[in-house]
Short mmCIF file of C-alpha atoms and ligand atoms in Angstrom, two decimals:
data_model
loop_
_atom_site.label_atom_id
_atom_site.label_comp_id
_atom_site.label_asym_id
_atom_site.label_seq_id
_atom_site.Cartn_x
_atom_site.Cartn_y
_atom_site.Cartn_z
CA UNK A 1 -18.26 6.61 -15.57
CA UNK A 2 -17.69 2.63 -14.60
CA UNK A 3 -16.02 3.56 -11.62
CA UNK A 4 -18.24 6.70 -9.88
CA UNK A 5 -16.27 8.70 -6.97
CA UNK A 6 -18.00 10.81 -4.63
CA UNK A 7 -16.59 13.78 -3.13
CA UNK A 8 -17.07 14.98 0.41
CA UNK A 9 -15.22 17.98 0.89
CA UNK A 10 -14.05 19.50 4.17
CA UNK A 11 -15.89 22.21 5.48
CA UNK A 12 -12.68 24.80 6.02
CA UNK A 13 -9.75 25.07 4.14
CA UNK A 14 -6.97 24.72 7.11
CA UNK A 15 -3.40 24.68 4.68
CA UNK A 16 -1.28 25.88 7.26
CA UNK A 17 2.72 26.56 6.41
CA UNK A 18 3.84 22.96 6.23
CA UNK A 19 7.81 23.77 5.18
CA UNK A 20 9.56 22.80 8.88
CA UNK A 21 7.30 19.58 9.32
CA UNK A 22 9.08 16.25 8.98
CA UNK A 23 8.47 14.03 6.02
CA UNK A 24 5.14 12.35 6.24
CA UNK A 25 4.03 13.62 9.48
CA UNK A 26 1.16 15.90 8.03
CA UNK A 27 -1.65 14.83 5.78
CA UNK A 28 -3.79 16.95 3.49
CA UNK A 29 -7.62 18.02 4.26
CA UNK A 30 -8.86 14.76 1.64
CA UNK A 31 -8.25 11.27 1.50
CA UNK A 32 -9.59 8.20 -1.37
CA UNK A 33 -10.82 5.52 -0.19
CA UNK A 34 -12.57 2.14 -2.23
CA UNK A 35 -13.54 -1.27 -1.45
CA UNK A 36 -13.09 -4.44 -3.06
CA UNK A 37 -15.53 -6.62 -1.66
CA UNK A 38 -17.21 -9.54 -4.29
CA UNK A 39 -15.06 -9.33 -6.45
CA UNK A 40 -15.44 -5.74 -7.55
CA UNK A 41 -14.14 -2.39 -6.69
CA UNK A 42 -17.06 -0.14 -4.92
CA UNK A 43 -18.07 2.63 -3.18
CA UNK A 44 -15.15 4.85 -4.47
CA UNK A 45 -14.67 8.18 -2.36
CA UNK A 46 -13.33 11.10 -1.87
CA UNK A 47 -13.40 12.26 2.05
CA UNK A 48 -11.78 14.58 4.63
CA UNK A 49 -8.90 12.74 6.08
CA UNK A 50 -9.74 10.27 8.51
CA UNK A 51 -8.76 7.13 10.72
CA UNK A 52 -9.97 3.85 9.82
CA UNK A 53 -11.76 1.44 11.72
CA UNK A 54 -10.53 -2.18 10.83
CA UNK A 55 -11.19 -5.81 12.74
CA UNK A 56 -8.12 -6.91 14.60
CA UNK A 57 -8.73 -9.89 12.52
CA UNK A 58 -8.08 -7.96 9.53
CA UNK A 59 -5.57 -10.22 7.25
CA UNK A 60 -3.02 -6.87 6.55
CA UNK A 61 -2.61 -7.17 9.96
CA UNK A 62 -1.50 -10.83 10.37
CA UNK A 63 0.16 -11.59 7.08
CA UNK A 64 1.40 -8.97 5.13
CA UNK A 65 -0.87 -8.06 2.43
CA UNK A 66 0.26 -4.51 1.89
CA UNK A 67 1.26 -2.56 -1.21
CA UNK A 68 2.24 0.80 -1.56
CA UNK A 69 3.48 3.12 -4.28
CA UNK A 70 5.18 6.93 -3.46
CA UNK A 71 4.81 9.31 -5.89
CA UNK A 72 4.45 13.37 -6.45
CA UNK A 73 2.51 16.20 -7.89
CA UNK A 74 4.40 18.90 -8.64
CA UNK A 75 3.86 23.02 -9.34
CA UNK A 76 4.96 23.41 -12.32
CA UNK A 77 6.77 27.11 -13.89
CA UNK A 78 3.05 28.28 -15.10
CA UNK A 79 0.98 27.38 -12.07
CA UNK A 80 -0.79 24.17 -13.03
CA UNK A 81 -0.30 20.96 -11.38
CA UNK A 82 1.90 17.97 -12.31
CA UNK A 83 1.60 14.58 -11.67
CA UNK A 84 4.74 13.02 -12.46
CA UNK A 85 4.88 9.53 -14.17
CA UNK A 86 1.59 8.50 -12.99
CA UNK A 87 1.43 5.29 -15.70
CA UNK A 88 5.07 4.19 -14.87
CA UNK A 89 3.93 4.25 -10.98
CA UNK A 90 0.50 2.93 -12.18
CA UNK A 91 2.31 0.05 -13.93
CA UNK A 92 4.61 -0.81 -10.93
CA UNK A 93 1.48 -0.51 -8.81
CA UNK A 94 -0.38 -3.56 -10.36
CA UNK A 95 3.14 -5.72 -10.51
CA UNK A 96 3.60 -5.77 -6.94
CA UNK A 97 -0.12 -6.20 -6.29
CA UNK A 98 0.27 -9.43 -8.52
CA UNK A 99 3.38 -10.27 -6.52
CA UNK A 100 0.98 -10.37 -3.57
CA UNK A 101 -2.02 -11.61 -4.93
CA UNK A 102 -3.88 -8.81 -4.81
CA UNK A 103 -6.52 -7.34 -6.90
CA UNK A 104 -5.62 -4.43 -9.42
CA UNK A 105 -7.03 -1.22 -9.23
CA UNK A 106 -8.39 -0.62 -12.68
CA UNK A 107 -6.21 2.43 -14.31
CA UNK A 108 -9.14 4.49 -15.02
CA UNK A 109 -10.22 4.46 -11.30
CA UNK A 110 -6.30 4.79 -10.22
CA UNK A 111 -6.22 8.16 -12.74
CA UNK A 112 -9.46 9.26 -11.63
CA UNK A 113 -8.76 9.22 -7.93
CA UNK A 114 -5.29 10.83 -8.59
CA UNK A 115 -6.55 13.67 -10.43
CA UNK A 116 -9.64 14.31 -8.26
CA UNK A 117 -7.83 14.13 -5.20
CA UNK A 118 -4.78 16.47 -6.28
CA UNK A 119 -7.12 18.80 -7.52
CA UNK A 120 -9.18 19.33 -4.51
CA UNK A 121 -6.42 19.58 -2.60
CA UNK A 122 -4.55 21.58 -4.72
CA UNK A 123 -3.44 24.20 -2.71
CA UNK A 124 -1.27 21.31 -0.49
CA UNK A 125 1.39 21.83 -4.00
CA UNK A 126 4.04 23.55 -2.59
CA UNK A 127 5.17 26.32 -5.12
CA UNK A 128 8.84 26.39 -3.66
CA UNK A 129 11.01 24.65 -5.67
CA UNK A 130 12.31 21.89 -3.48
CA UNK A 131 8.51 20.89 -2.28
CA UNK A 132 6.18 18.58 -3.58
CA UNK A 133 3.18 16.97 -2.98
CA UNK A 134 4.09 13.32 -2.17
CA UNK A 135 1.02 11.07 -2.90
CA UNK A 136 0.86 7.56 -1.29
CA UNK A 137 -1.36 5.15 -3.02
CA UNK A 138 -1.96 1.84 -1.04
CA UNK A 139 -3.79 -1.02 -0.35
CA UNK A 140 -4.58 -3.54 2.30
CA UNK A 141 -6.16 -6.29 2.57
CA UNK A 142 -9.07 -6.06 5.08
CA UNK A 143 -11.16 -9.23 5.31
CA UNK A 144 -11.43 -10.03 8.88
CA UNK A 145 -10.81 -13.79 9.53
CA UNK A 146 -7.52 -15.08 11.05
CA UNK A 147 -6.71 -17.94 9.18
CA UNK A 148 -3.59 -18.00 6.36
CA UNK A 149 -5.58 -16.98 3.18
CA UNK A 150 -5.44 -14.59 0.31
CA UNK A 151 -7.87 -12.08 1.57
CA UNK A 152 -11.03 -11.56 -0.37
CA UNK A 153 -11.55 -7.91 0.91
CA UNK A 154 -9.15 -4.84 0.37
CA UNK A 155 -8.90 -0.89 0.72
CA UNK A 156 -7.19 0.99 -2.07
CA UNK A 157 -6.44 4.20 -0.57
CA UNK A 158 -4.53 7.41 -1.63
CA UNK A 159 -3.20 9.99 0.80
CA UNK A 160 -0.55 13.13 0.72
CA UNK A 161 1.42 14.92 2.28
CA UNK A 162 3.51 17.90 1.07
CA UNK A 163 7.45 16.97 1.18
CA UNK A 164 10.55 19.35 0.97
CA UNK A 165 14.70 18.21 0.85
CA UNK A 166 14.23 14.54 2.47
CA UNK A 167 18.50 14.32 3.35
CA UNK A 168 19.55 17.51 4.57
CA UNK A 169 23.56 15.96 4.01
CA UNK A 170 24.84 13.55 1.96
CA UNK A 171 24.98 10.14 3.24
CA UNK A 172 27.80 8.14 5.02
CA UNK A 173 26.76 4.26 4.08
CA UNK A 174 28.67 0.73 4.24
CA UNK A 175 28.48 -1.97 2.10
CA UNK A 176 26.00 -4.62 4.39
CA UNK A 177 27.95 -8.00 4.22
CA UNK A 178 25.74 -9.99 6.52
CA UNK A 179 22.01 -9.25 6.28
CA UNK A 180 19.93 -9.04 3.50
CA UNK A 181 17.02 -6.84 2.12
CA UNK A 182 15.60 -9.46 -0.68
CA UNK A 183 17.13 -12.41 -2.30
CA UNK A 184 16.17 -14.17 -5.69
CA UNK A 185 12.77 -15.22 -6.10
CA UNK A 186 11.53 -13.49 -3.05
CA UNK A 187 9.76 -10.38 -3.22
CA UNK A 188 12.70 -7.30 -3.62
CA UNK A 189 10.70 -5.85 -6.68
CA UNK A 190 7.39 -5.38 -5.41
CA UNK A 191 7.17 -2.41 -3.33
CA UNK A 192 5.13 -4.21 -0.22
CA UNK A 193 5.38 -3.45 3.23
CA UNK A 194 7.14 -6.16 4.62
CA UNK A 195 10.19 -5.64 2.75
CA UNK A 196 10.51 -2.58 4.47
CA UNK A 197 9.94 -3.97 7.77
CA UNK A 198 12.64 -6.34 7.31
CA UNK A 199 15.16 -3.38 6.45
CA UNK A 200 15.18 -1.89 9.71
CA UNK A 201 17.22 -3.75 11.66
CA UNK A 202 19.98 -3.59 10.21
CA UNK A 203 19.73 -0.06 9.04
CA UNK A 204 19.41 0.51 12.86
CA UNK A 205 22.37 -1.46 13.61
CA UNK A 206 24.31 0.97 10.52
CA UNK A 207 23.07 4.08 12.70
CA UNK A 208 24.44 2.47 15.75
CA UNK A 209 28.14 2.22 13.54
CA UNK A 210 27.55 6.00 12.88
CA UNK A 211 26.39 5.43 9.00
CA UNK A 212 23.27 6.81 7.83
CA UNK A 213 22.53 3.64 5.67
CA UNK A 214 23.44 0.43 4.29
CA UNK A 215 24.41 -0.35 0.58
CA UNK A 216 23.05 -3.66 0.24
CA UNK A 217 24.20 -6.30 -1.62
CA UNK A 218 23.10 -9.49 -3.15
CA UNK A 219 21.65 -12.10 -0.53
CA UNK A 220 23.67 -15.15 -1.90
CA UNK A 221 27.57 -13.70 -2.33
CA UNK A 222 27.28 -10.61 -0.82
CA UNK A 223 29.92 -9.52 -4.01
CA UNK A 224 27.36 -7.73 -6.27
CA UNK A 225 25.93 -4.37 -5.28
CA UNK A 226 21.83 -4.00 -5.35
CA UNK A 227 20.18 -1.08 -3.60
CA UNK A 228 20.59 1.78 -1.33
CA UNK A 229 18.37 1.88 1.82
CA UNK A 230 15.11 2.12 -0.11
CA UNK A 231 16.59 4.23 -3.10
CA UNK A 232 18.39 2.44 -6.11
CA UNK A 233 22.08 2.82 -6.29
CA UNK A 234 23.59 4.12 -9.29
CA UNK A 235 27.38 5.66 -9.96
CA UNK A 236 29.52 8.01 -11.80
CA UNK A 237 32.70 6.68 -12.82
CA UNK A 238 34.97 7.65 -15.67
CA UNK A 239 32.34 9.39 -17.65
CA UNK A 240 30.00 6.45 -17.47
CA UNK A 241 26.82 5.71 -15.55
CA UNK A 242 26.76 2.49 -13.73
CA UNK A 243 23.70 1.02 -11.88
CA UNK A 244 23.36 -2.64 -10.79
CA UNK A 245 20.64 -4.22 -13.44
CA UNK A 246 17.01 -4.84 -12.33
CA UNK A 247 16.34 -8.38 -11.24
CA UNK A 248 13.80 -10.04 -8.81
CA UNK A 249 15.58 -8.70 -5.83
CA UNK A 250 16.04 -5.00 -6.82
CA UNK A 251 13.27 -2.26 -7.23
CA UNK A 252 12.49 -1.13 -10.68
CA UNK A 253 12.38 2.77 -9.65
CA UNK A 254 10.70 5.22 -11.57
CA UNK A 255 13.75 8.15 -10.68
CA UNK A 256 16.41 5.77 -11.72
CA UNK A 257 14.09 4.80 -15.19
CA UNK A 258 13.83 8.77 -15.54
CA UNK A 259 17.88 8.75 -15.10
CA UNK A 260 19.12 6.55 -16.90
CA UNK A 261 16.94 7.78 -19.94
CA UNK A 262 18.14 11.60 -19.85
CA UNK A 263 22.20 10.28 -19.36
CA UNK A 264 21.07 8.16 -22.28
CA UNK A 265 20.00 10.54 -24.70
CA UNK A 266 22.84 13.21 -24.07
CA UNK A 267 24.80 10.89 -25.04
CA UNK A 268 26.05 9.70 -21.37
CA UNK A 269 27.95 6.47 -21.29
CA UNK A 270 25.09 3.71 -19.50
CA UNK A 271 25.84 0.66 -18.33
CA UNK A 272 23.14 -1.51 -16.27
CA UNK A 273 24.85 -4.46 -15.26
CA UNK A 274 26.06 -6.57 -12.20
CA UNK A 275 28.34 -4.12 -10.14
CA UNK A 276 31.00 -5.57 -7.90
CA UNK A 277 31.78 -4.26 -4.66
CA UNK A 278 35.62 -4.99 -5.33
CA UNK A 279 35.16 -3.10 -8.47
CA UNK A 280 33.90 -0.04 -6.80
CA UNK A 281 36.14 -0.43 -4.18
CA UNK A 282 39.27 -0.72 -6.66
CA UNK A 283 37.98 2.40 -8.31
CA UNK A 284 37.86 4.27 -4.72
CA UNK A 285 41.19 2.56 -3.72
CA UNK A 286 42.76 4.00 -6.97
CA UNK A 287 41.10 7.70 -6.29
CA UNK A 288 39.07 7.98 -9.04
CA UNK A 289 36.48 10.28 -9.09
CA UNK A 290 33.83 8.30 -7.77
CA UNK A 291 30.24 9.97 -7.75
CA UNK A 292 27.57 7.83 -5.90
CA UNK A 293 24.15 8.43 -5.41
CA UNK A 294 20.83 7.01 -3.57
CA UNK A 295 17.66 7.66 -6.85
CA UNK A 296 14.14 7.57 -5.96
CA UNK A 297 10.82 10.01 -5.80
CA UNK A 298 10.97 10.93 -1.70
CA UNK A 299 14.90 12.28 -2.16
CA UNK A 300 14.90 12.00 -5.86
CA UNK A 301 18.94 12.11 -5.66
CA UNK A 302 20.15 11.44 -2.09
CA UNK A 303 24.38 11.96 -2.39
CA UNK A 304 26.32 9.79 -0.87
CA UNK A 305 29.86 11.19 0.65
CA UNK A 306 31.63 8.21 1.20
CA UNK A 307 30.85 4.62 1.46
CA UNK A 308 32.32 2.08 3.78
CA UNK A 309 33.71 -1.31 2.71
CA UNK A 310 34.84 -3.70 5.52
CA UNK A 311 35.04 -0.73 8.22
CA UNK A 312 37.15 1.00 5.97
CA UNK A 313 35.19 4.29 4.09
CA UNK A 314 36.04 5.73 0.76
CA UNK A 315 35.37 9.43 0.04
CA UNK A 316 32.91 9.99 -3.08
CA UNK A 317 32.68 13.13 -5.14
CA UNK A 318 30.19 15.72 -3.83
CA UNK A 319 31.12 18.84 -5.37
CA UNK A 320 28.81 21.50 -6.97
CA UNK A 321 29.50 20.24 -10.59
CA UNK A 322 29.04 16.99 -9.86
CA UNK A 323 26.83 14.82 -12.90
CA UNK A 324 24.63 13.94 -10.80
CA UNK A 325 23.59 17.50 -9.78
CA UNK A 326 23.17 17.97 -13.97
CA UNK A 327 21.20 15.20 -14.05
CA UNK A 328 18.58 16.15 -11.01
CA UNK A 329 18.41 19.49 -12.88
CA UNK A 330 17.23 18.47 -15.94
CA UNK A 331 14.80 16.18 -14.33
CA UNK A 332 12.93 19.54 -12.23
CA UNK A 333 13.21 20.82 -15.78
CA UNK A 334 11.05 18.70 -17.09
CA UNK A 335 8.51 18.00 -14.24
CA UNK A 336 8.25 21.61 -13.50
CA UNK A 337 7.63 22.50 -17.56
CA UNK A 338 10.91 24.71 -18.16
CA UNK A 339 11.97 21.68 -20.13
CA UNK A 340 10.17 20.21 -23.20
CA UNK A 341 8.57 16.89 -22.01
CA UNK A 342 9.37 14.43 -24.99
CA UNK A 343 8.52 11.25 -23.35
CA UNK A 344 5.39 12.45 -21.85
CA UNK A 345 5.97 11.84 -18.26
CA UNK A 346 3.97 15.04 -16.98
CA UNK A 347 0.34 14.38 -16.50
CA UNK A 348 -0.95 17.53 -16.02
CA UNK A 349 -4.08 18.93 -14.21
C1 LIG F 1 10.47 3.12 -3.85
C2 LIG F 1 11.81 2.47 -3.88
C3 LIG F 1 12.85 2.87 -4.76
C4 LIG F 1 12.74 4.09 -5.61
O1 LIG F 1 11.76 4.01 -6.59
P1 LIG F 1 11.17 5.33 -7.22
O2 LIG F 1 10.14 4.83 -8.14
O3 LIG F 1 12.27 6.03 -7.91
O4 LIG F 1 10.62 6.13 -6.10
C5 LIG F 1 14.01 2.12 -4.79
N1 LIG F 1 14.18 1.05 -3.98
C6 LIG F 1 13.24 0.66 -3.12
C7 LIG F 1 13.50 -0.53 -2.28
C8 LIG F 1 12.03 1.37 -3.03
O5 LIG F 1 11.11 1.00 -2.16
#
């Protein structure tokens, strides 16, 4: 193999029952670690979990060099193990890494780790079926020298934690008219940490209005409808799927991709295109049957119950038979193998 990885297993199994911890706040036994250091990626490893020691003149911590991906493994209908889009995450990996000017991790290695990792810690897969493993792939850049530079030293880790329902309600959001998550040319579609950063204070200020999250819109007009929070936004109007069209300052997610191609081939009217606030807002004023919805892998489809424009809120549709519901079925379908996969998005252990 070009790209060995050694395993160092811990000494006890210690799975304990994970279901009433929060999000994120409990790792598995195993973590992967490797180094890029002269050029090349080294010293690839799989280890019990465990902090890291870095110099406080470590460049991640100064600058920003941080990428992440979120993904999940899940248990699938006849026991094995599913890793769910692994090349689509893979691919959005290595574009925000290039965004950043940071090394790829070569895909073999990035497959390798993935499987090893989920297999040794296998019995983290939560068999019920709203849990799932949720594997965090990231890197940093860990050269130790204070000056403005693209580092020359990195960590590509991967760690997980088992996840369950991530929204326990549907969401009460408002259309954000004055702050901005990512604006042309900057850097909304990689997924690196400082976008996220940014995000929070006005998110906070949202919570501090009562609403759960913002609906953000585009940073020059403030007309045109982009993301949710950190989920894309999509909509159910009249029979036809509407979600804002990728650009530089919107997220290409992997649950919306997934979406968007199951409406597609039932036959669902899809349109990806610029959405207007005042046209969602004329669609809520007339009381249509407005469905709206928050897609990506940590909520997969967060609902939203009414969104807010101009301190006014408009109910959306959250009933039982909403599409949207349809459409997060047939997704579990597929990942959990009760449902054919034709586009061979299961990798499976
Ligand atoms: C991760 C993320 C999404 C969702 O992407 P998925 O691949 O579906 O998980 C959407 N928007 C932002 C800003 C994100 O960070």
């Amino acid at each position: 193999m070009e790209y060995p990885i050694s395993i160092t297993p811990h000494a006890e199994r210690t799975v304990t029952d994970t279901k009433s911890i929060p999000f994120g706040k409990v790792p598995t036994e195993h973590m992967f670690v490797a180094e890029y250091r002269d050029g090349k990626w080294q010293n690839a490893r799989i280890t019990p979990f465990h902090d890291l020691t870095l110099s406080p003149l470590a460049l991640c911590l100064h600058y920003g060099q941080t990428v992440f991906e979120g993904m999940k493994a899940f248990m699938m209908e006849d026991g094995r193990i599913n890793i769910f889009r692994m090349e689509k995450h893979y691919d959005r990996f290595s574009k925000s890494l290039d965004r950043m000017c940071m090394p790829r991790v070569p895909q073999s290695l990035f497959t390798e780790a993935m499987h090893q990792l989920v297999q040794l810690d296998s019995k983290w897969v939560p068999e019920e079926a709203d849990g799932s493993l949720y594997l965090r792939p990231f890197m940093i850049a860990t050269e130790d020298r204070i000056g403005v530079k693209i580092a020359d030293e990195y960590l590509f880790m991967i760690v997980a934690s088992p996840a369950y329902q991530y929204y326990a309600n549907p969401l009460k959001i408002k259309v954000e008219t004055h702050f901005s998550r990512a604006a042309d040319g900057g850097t909304g579609m990689a997924k690196c940490g400082g976008n996220y950063g940014g995000a929070f204070f006005p998110t906070q200020m949202a919570k501090e209005e009562g609403y759960d999250q913002v609906l953000w819109t585009d940073s020059k007009t403030h007309e045109f409808i982009e993301e949710s929070g950190t989920m894309n936004a999509m909509f159910y109007i009249d029979g036809t799927l509407i979600t804002p069209a990728l650009s530089g300052s919107i997220l290409d997610g992997v649950t919306r991709n997934s979406l968007l191609a199951l409406a597609r081939e039932q036959g669902m009217k899809v349109e990806e295109r610029p959405l207007a606030v005042k046209e969602l807002k004329d669609a809520l004023e007339a009381g249509k049957r407005v469905e709206a919805f928050g897609a990506g892998t940590a909520a997969v489809i967060a609902p939203i119950a009414s969104i807010a424009v101009d301190g006014k809120a408009y109910d959306c549709y959250v009933g039982e038979d909403a599409t949207m519901f349809t459409l997060k079925k047939e997704l579990y379908d597929i990942r959990t193998g009760i449902a054919p996969d034709t586009h061979k998005w299961n990798y499976v252990l």
